[in-house]
Structures are given as C-alpha cells and as structure tokens.
Short mmCIF file of C-alpha atoms in Angstrom, two decimals:
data_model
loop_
_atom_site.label_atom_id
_atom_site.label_comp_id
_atom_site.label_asym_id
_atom_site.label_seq_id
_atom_site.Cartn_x
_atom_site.Cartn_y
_atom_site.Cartn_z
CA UNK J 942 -85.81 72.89 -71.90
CA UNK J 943 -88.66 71.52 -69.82
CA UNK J 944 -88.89 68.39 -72.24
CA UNK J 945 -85.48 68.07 -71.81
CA UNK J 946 -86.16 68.08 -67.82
CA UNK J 947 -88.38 65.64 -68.14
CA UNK J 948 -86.51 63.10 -70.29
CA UNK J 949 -83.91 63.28 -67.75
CA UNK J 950 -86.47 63.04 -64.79
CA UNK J 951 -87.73 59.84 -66.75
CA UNK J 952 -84.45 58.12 -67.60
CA UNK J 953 -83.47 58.74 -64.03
CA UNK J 954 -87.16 57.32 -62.74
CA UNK J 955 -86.56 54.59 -65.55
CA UNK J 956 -82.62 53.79 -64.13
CA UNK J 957 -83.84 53.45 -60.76
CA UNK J 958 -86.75 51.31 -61.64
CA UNK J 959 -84.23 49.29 -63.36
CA UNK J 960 -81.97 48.81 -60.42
CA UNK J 961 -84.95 47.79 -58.69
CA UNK J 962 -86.42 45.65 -60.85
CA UNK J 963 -82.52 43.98 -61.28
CA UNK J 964 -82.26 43.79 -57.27
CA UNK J 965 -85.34 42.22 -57.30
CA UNK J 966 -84.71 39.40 -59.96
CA UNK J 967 -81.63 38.39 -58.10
CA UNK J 968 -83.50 38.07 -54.99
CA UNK J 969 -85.91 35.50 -56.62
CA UNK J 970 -82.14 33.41 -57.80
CA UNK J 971 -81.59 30.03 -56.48
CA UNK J 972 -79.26 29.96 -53.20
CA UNK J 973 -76.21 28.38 -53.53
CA UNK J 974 -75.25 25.27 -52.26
CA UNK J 975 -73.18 24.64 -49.13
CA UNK J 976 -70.89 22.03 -50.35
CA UNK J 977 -69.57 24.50 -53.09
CA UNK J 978 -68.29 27.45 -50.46
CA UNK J 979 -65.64 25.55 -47.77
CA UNK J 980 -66.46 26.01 -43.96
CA UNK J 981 -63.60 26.34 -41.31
CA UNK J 982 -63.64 24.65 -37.45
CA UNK J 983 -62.68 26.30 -34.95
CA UNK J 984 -59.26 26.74 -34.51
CA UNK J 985 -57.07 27.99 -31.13
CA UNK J 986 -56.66 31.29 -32.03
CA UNK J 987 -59.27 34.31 -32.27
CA UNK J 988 -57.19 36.11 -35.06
CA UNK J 989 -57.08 33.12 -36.81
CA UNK J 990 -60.37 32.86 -36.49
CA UNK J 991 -61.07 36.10 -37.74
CA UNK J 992 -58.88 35.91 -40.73
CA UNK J 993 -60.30 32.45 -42.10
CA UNK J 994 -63.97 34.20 -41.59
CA UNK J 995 -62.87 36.99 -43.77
CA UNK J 996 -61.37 34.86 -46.55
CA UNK J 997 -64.97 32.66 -46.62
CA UNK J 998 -66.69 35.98 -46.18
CA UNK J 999 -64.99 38.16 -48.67
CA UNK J 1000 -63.61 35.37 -51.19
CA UNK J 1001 -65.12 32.15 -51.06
CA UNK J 1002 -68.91 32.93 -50.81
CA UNK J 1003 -69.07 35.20 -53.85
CA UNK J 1004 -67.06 33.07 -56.30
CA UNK J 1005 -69.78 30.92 -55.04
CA UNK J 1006 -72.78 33.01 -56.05
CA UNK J 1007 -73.85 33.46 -59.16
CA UNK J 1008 -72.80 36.45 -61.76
CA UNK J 1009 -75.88 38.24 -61.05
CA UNK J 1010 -75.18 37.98 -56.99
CA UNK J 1011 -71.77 38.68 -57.23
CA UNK J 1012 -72.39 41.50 -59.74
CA UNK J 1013 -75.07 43.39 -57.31
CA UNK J 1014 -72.08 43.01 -54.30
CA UNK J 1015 -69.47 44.58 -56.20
CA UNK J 1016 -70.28 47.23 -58.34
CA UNK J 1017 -70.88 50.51 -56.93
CA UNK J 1018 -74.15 51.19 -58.49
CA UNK J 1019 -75.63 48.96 -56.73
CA UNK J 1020 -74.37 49.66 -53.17
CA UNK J 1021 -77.15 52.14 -52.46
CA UNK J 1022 -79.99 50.27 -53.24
CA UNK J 1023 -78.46 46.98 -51.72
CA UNK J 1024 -78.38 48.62 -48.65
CA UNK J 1025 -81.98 50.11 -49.21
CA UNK J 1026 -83.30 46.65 -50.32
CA UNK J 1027 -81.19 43.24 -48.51
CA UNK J 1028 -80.86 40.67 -50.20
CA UNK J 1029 -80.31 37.35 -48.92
CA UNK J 1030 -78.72 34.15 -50.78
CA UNK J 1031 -78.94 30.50 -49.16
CA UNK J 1032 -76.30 28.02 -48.39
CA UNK J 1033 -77.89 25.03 -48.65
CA UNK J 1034 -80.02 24.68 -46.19
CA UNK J 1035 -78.92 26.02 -43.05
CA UNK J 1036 -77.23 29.01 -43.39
CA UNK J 1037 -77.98 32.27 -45.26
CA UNK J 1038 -75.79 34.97 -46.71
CA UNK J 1039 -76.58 38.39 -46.51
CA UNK J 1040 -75.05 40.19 -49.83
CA UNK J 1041 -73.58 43.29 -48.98
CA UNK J 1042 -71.44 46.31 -51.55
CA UNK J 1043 -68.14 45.47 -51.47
CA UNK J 1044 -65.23 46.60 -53.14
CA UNK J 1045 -63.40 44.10 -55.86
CA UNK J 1046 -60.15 45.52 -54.96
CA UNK J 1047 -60.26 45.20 -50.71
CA UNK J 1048 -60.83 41.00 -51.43
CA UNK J 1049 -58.23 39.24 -49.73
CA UNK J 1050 -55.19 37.82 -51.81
CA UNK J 1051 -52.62 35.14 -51.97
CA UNK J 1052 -50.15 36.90 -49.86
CA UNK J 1053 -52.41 37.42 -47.24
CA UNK J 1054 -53.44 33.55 -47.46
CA UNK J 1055 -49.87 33.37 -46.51
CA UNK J 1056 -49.79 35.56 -43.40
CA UNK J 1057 -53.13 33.60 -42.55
CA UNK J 1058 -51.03 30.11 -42.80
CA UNK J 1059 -48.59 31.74 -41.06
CA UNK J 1060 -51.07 31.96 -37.67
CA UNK J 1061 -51.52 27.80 -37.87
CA UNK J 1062 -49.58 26.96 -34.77
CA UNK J 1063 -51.42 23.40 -34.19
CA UNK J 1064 -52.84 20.23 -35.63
CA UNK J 1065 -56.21 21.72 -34.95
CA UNK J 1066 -55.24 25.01 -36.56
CA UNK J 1067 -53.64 23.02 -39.69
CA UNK J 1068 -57.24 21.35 -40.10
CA UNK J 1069 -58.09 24.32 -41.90
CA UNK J 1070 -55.85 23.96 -44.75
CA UNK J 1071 -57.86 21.88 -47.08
CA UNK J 1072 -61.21 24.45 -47.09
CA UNK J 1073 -58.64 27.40 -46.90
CA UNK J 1074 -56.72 25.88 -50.50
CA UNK J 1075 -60.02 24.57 -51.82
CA UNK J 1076 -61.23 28.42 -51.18
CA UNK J 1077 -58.58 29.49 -52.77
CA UNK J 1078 -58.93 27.21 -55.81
CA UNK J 1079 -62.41 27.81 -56.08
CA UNK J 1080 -61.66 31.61 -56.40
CA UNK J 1081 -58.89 30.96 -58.88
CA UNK J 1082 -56.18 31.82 -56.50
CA UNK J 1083 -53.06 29.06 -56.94
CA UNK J 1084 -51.01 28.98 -55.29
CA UNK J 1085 -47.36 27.81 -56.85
CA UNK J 1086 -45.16 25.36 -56.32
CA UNK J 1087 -42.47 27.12 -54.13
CA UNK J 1088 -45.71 28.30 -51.61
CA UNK J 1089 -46.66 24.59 -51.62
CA UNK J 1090 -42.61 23.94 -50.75
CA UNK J 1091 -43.39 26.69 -47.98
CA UNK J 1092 -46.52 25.24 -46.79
CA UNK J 1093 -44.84 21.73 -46.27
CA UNK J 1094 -42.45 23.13 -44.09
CA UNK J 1095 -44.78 24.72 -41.61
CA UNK J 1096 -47.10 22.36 -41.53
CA UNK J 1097 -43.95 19.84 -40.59
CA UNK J 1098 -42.98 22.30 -37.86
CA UNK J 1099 -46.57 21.79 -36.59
CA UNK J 1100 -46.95 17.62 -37.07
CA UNK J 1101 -49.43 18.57 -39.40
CA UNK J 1102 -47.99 16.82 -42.14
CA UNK J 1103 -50.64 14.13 -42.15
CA UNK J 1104 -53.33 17.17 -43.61
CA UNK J 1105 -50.87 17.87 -46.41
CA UNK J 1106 -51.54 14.12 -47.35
CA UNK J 1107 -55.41 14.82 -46.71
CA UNK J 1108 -55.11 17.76 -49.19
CA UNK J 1109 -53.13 15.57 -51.91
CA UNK J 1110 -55.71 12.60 -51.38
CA UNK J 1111 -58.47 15.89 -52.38
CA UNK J 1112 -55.95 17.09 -55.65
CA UNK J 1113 -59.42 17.81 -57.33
CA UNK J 1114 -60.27 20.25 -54.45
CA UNK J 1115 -57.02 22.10 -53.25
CA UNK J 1116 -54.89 22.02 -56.36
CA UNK J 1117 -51.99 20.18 -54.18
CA UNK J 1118 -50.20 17.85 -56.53
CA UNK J 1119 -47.81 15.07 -56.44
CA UNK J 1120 -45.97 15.61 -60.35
CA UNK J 1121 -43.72 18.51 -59.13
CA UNK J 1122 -40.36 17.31 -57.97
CA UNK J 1123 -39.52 20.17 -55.95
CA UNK J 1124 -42.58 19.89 -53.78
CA UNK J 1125 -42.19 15.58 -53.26
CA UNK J 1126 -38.73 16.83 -52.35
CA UNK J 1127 -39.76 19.02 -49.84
CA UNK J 1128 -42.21 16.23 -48.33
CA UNK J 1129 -39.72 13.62 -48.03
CA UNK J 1130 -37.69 15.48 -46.69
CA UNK J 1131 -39.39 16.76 -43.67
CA UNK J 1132 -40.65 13.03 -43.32
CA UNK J 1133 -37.00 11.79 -43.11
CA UNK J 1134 -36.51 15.01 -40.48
CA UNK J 1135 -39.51 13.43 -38.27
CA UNK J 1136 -38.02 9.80 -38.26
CA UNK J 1137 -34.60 11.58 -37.73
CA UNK J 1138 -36.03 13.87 -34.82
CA UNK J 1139 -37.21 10.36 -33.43
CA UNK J 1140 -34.00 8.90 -33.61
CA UNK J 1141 -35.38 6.57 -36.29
CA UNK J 1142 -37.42 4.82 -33.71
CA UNK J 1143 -40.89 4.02 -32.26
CA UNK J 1144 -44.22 5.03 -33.17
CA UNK J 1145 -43.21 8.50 -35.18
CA UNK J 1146 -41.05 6.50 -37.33
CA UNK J 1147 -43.89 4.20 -38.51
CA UNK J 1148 -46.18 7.59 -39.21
CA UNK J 1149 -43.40 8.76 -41.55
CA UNK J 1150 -43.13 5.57 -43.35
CA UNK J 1151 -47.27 5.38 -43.69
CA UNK J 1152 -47.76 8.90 -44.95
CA UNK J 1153 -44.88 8.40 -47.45
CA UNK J 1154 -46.18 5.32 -48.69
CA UNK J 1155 -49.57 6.84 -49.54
CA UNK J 1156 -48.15 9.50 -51.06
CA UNK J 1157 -46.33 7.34 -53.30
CA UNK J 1158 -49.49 5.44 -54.26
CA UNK J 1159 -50.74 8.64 -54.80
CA UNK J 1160 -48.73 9.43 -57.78
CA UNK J 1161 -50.16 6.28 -59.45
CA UNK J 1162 -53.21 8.67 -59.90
CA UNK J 1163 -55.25 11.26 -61.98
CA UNK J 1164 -53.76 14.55 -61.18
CA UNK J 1165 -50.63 13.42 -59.94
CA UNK J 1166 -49.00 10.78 -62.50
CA UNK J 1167 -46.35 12.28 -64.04
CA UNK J 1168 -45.60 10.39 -67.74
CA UNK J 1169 -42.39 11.62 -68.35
CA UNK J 1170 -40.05 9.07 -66.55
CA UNK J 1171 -36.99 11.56 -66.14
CA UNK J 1172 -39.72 14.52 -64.61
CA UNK J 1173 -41.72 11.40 -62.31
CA UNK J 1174 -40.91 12.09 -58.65
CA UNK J 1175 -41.70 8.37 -57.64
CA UNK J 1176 -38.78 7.59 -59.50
CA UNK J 1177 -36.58 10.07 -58.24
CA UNK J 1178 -33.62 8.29 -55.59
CA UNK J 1179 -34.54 10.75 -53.10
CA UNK J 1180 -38.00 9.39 -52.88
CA UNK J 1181 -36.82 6.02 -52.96
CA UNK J 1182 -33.98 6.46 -50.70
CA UNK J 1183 -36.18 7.81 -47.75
CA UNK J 1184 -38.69 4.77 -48.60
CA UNK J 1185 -35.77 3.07 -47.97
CA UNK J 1186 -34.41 4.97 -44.96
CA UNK J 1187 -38.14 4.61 -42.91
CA UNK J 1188 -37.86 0.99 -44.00
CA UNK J 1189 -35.07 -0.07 -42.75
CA UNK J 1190 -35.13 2.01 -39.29
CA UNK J 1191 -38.65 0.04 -39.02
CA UNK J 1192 -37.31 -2.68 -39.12
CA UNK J 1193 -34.38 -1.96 -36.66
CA UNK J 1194 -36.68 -0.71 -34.19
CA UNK J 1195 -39.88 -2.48 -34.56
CA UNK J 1196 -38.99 -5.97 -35.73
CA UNK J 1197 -35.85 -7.04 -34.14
CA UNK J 1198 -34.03 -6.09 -37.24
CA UNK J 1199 -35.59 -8.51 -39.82
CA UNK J 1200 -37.20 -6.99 -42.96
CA UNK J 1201 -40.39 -8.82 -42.58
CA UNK J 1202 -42.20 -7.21 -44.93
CA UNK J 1203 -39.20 -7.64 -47.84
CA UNK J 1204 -39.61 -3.58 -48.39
CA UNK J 1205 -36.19 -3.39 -47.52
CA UNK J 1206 -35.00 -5.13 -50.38
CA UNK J 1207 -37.22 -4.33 -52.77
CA UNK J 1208 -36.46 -0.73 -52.18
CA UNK J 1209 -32.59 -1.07 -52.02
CA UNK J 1210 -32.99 -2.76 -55.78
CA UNK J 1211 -35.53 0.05 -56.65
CA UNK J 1212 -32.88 2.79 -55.46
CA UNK J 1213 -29.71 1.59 -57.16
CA UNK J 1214 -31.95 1.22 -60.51
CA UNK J 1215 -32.30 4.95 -60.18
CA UNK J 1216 -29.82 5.65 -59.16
CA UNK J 1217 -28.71 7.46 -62.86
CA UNK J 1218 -31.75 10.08 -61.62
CA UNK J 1219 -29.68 11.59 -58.84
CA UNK J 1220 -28.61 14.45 -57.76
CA UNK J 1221 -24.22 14.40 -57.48
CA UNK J 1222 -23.23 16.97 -59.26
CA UNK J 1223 -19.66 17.46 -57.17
CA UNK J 1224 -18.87 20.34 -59.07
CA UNK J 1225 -21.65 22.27 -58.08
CA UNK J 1226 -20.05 24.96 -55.43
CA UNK J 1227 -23.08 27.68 -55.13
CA UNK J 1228 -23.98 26.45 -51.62
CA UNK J 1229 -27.72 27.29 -52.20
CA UNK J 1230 -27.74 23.96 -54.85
CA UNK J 1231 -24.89 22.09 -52.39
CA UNK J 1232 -27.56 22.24 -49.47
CA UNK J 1233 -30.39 21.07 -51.55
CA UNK J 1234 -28.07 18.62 -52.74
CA UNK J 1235 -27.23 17.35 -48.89
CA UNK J 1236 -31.53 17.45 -48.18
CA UNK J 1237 -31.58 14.30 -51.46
CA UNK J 1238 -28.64 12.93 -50.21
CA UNK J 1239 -28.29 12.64 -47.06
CA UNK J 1240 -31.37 10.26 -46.15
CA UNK J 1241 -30.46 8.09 -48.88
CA UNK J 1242 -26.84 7.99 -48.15
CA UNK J 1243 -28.48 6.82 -44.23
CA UNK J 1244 -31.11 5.00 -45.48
CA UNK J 1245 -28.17 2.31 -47.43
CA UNK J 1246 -26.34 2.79 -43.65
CA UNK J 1247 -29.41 1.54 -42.13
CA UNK J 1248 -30.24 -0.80 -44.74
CA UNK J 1249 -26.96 -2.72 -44.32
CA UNK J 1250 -27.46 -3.54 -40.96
CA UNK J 1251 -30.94 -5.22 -41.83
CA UNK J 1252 -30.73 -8.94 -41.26
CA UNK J 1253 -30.01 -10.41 -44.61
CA UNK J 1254 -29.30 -7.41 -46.71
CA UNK J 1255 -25.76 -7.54 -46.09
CA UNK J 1256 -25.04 -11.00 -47.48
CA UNK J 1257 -27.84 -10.51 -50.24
CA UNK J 1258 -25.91 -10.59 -53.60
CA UNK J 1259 -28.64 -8.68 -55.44
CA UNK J 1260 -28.22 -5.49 -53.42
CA UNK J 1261 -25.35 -5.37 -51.02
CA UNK J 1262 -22.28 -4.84 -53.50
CA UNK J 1263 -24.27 -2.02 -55.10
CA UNK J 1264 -25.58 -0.53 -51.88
CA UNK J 1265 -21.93 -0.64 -50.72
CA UNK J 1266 -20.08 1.44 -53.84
CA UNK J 1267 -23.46 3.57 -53.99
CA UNK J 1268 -22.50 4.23 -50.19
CA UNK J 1269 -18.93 4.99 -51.22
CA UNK J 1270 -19.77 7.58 -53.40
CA UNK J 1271 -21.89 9.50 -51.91
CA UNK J 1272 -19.53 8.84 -48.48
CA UNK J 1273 -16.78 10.58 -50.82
CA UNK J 1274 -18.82 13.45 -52.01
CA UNK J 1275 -20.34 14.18 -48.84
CA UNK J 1276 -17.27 14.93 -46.78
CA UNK J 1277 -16.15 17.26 -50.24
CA UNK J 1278 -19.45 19.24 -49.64
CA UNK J 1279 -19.24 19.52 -45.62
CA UNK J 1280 -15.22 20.21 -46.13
CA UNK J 1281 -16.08 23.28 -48.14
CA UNK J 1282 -18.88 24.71 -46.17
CA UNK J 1283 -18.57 28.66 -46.64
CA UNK J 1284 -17.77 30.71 -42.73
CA UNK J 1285 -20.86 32.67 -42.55
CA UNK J 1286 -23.10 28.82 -42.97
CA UNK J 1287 -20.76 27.33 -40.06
CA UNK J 1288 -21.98 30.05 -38.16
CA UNK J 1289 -25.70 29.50 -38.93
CA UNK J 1290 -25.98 25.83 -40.77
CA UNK J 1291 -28.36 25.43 -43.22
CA UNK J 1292 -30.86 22.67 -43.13
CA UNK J 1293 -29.31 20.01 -45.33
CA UNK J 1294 -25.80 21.17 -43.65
CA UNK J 1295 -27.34 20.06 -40.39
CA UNK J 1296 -28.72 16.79 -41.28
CA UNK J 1297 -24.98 16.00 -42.50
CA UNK J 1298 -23.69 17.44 -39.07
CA UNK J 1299 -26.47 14.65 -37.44
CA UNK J 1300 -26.02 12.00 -39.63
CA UNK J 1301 -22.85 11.78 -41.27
CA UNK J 1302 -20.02 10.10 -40.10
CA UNK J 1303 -17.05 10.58 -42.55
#
C-alpha cells in the first residue's frame, strides 16, 4: 500500500514536472511574426472595435502560434499552470502576446464574422475587411460564395465597394475570387446601381467604370481565371453589358457624347458575341429566378439604350443592327416579366423589379 502511495506521489511529482518542463520549452519557442496575424485600424464604432479585437485575440493570433503555443492555450491541463507560470509569445517586434487557457469551443465563428460585418457602417469601418477575411482564411474559416454575394451588397450600401476590389487584388490573402459567376454578378450589379443612383453621370459614374475594369483584368489572373469558357464570368453578357452601360454613360456625360476611347464599340461587338451566354429564359415564372433575371438584364438592355445614342454607334454597321434586335428582345421579354409581377412584389418590389421600374421604358 505505501509503495503504491508513493508511485502515485511520484507519477503525480513526475506529471507536474512534466507540465513544467513542457511550459517551459514553449516559453524558449520563437515568437511569431507580425505580418502572419492581421491588425485592424480603428474604426467608428467601440463595439466594432471590440468585436474585431476579439476575433484577432481569440482566432487569428493562435492559428498564428505554433502547435506547441496553441496546444498550452487550449487544453485544460494546462490552464493551471499557465496561469501559475505566463507565458509570453512575440509579434514581431513590437508587440507581445500573452497566452492565456482558453476554451476551443468559445472561439468565434463564421456567423459571428457575419454579425461583426454587419456593424461596418462606413468606408473607414469597411477598411477592416481585408485583415478580418485574411483572419478568417488564415484560421481556415471560408467563407462561401453566397456570404461573399452578401458581403458585396453591404459593402455597396456603404461605398465601400472599392475594398472589395482591394480584397480581390489580395485573392492569395482573403480567399475573395473572381471565377464564381454568382459573386461577379453580384458586383456588377451594385456597380451598375451606383452609376444608376448617379443618374449615369459625373464623377461616381467614372468610379464604377474604373473598379469594373480592374476587376475584369483581374480575372486574367492566378486565382481568378476561370478555363472553362461557358463557367468564365468575363465572358458572361452581364459583365459585358454593364462594361458597356458605364461606357457609354461616360461618354454621354464626360465627353460630349463621343466614344473617345473606342470602348464603346469594342464592347457593343464583345456583348452581341456573347450574347448565346445569357440569361432569357422567358419561360422561367418562379419570380425568385425572374428578378435575378431583371439584375443581368436590365443594365445591359440600358447599356445598348445608352450605347445607341453614342456618336457614331448608331450608323456603325458592325454593331448597330445587332444592338438594335438584341434591344428588341430583351425590350419584348422585359415588359412579359414586369407584366406578370406577382401582388405581394408590387407591394414591396424586389431589387431587379425596381431597376426595371427606373429604367425601363416599354
């Protein structure tokens, strides 16, 4: 019995030793380095604030430690003699980190990355998003494509589309990718709804057209070239068509109407050449797909509108008999889709619906 006693006595002396000696080691570990865990600014809210802090805090920083770090922060046998015995770790040079127990399960998750989006009220609030996605990248949180569809749309409701371009430009980083349709969609779109909110003039008009532009060059690029010609976005009319649309209201507004530049015919060609990629479907009668349908359409359908009133266009033989029957059609399958727009959507229009209600004119 006393032998016994004593074995246990030692094993326990032996275990804590052991923890010790394990603490100790990790102490002695390299610090890791600042450009690996993503800082915040400040932004114009204290909660804000708070929540970024907690997601570098809780997430970032120890998917930026090493195993041995990370393990002493978040298992529990630990927690007592972390507390006992602090150990620092060093980011870069300037800034330390003071591991502390923590449980795996409390970490902060993708929904609450969400809720923490949600708070971004301002361009200086939106300056966030690229550490917050890199963060979240870096912890092997990613986010999909209909939260990057999400994302697009607040951050247009903020004029903070020009950091969704920043975050594309840093694909290696963030994880935000130009090869899914459904997200270019959503881009273009809100681009064609800041150039529309402008009245297709001045100096907001010319922002639209710059960050589209670069976003198309973008997709010439690792981690955003899409091979598959039928799947690539760049070649989709709806991209075209707003390239098109910002074009041509450029030129109306900025240039006396002259398409100095030739974009405006090189991207009425490049639009009627896809124009077999489109989205026309008049059978389609779930209004979910009609609206999405009206969000391709209807900047292309104005961008040909505006096109035709370009100097030139109109009596160019390349372009302006196709731009005129494309304009038909979709002229003819508009006014079926806004004809047959169910009661309880004429009560609260739906995006695309409204951009046909603004635009239009059957």
């Amino acid at each position: 019995m006393a032998q016994n006693a004593v074995g246990r006595l030692f094993r326990s002396h032996q275990s804590a030793t052991t923890l010790r000696q394990s603490i100790g080691s990790i102490t002695q570990t390299r610090g890791i380095s600042r450009h690996a865990v993503p800082t915040f600014t400040p932004t114009t809210s204290p909660e804000l604030d708070q929540a970024l802090n907690r997601f570098r805090e809780e997430l970032f920083i120890p998917f930026g430690l090493s195993q041995q770090q990370r393990r002493l922060m978040f298992r529990q046998k630990y927690a007592d003699q972390l507390e006992q015995e602090p150990v620092t770790a060093n980011l870069g040079e300037e800034e330390e980190f003071l591991l502390r127990p923590m449980d795996p399960q409390s970490r902060p998750t993708k929904n609450e990355a969400i809720e923490v989006i949600s708070l971004m009220k301002n361009t200086t609030d939106w300056k966030n998003l690229v550490p917050l996605l890199s963060g979240l990248r870096m912890s092997n949180r990613l986010m999909k494509s209909n939260r990057l569809e999400w994302i697009v749309r607040k951050a247009a409701e903020a004029n903070a589309l020009g950091v969704v371009l920043e975050c594309a430009k840093q694909v290696e980083r963030t994880g935000v990718r130009l090869n899914d349709a459904g997200v270019v969609q959503r881009l273009f779109f809100e681009l064609h709804r800041k150039a529309q909110k402008a009245e297709f003039q001045g100096p907001e008009v010319a922002k639209a057209l710059s960050i589209a532009t670069q976003l198309v060059g973008l997709m010439e690029r690792p981690g955003h070239v899409e091979h598959d010609v039928v799947k690539d976005p760049k070649r989709r009319p709806f991209v075209i068509g707003t390239l098109l649309e910002l074009s041509a209201a450029r030129a109306l507004s900025e240039f006396g109407g002259k398409d100095v530049d030739g974009n405006v015919r090189v991207y009425s060609q490049r639009l009627l050449g896809s124009w077999a990629l489109g989205n026309y479907n008049a059978e389609t009668a779930d209004w979910v797909s009609v609206d999405k349908m009206l969000q391709e359409n209807i900047p292309i359908y104005n961008g040909m509108k505006l096109a035709l009133q370009v100097h030139g266009i109109l009596n160019e033989r390349a372009v302006a008999p196709g731009l005129k029957n494309r304009l038909n059609e979709l002229n003819q399958l508009i006014s079926k889709q806004v004809k047959s727009v169910p009661e309880k959507v004429q009560q609260k229009p739906t995006v695309g619906l409204v951009q046909a209600q603004l635009l239009y004119q059957g």
